[in-house]
mmCIF file of the C-alpha atoms, coordinates in Angstrom:
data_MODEL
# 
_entry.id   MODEL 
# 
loop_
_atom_site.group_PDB 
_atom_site.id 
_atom_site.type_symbol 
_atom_site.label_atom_id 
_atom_site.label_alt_id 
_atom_site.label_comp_id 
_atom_site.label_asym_id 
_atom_site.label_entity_id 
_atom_site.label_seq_id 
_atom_site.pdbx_PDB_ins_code 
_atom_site.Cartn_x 
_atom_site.Cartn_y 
_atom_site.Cartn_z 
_atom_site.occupancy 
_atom_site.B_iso_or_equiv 
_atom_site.pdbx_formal_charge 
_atom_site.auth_seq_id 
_atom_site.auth_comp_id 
_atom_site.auth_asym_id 
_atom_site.auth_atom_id 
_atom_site.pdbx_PDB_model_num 
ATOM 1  C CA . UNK A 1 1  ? 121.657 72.169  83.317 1.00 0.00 ? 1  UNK A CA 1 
ATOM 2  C CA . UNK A 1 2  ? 125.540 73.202  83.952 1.00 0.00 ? 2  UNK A CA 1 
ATOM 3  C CA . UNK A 1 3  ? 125.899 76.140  85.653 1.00 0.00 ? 3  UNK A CA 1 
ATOM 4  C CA . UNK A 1 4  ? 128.176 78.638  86.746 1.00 0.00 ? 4  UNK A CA 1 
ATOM 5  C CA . UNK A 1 5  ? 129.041 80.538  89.995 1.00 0.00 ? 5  UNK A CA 1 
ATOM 6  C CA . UNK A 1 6  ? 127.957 83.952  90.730 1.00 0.00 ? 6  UNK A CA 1 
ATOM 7  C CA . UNK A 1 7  ? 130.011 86.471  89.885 1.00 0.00 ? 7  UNK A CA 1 
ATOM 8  C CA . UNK A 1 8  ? 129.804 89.687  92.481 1.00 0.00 ? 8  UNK A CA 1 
ATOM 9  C CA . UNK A 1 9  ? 132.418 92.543  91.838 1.00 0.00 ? 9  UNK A CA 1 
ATOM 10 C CA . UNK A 1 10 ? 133.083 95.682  93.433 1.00 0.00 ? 10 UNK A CA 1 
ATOM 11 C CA . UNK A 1 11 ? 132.638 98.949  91.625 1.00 0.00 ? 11 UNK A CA 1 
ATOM 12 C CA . UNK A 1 12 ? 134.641 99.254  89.092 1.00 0.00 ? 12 UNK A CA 1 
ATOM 13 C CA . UNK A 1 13 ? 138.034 102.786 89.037 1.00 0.00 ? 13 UNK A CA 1 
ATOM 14 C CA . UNK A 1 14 ? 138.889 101.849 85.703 1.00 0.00 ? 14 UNK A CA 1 
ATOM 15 C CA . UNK A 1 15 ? 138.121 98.220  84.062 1.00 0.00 ? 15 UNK A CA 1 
ATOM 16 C CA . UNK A 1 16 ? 137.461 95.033  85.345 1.00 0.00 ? 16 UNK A CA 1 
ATOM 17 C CA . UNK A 1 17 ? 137.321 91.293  83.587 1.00 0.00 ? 17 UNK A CA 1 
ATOM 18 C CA . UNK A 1 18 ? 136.532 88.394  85.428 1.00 0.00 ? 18 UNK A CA 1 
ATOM 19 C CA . UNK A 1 19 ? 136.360 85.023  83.721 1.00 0.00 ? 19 UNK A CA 1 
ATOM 20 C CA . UNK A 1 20 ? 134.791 81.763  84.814 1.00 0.00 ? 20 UNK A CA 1 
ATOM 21 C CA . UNK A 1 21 ? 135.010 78.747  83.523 1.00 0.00 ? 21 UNK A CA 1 
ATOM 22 C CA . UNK A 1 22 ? 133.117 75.201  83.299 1.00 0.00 ? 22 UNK A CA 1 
ATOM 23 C CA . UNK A 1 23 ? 134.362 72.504  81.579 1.00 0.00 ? 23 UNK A CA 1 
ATOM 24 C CA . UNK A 1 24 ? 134.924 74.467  77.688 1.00 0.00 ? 24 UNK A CA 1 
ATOM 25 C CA . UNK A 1 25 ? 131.866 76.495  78.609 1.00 0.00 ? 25 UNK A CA 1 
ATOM 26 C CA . UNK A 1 26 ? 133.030 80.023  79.890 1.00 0.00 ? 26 UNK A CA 1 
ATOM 27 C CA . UNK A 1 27 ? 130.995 83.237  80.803 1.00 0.00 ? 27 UNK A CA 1 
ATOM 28 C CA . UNK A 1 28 ? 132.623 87.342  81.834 1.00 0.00 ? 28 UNK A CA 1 
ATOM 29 C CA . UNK A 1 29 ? 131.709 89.903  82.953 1.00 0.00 ? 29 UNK A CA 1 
ATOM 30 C CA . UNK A 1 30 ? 134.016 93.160  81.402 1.00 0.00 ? 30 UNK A CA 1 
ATOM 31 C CA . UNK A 1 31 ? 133.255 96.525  83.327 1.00 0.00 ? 31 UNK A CA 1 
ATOM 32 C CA . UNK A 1 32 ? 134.856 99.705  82.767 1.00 0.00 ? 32 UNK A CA 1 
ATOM 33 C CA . UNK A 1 33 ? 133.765 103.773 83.265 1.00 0.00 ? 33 UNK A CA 1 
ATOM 34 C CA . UNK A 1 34 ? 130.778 103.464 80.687 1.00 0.00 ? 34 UNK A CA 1 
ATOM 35 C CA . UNK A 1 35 ? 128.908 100.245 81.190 1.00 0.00 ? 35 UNK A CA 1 
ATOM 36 C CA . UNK A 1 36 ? 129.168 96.341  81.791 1.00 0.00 ? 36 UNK A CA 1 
ATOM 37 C CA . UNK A 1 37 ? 128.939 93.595  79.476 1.00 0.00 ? 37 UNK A CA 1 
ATOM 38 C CA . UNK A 1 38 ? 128.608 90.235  80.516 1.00 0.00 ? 38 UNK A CA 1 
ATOM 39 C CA . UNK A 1 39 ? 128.390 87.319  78.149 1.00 0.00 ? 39 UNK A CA 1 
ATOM 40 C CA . UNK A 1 40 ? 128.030 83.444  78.243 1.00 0.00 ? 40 UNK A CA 1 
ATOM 41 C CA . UNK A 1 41 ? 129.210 80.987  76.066 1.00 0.00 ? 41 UNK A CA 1 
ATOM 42 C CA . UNK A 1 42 ? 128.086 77.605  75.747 1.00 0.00 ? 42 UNK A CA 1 
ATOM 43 C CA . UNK A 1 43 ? 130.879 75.552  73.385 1.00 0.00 ? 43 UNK A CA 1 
ATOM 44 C CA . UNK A 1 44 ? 130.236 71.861  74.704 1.00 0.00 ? 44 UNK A CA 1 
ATOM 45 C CA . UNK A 1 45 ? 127.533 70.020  72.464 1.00 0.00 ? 45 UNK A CA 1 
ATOM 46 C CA . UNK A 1 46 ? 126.033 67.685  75.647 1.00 0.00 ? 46 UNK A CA 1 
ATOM 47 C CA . UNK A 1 47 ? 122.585 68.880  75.527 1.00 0.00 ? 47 UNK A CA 1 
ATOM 48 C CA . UNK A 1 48 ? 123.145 71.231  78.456 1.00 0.00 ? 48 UNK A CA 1 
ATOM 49 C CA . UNK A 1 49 ? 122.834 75.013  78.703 1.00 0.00 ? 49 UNK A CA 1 
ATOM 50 C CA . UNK A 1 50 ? 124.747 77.467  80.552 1.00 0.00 ? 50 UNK A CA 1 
ATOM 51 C CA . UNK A 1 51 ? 123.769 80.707  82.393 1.00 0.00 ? 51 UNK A CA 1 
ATOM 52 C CA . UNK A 1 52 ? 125.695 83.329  84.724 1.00 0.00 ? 52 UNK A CA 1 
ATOM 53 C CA . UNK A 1 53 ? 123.767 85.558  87.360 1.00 0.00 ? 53 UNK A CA 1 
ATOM 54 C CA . UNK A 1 54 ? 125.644 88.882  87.885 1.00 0.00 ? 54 UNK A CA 1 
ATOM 55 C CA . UNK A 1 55 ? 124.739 91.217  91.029 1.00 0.00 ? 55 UNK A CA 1 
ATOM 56 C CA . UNK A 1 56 ? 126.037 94.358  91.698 1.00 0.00 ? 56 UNK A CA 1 
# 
């Protein structure tokens, strides 16, 4: 299973993105004021997923 690397970020003043990337496979994590969206996206057809773990 391809993987990425956790992504730990600081409290966010006004807005954050952080991108990581594996291969074509890419996951973010978008913060601002109001709330935090992180999404993972799994674009390489090789039978492999992809995950991201996100700690604050």
């Amino acid at each position: 299973m391809a993987g990425f690397s956790a992504l730990a970020v600081a409290p966010a003043s006004a807005e954050t993105l952080i991108k990581v990337t594996q291969g074509d496979d890419y996951a973010y994590l978008y913060q601002n004021s109001w709330y935090d969206n992180v999404y993972a996206c799994d674009v390489e057809a090789d039978g492999h997923g992809v995950y991201v773990k996100v700690w604050k």
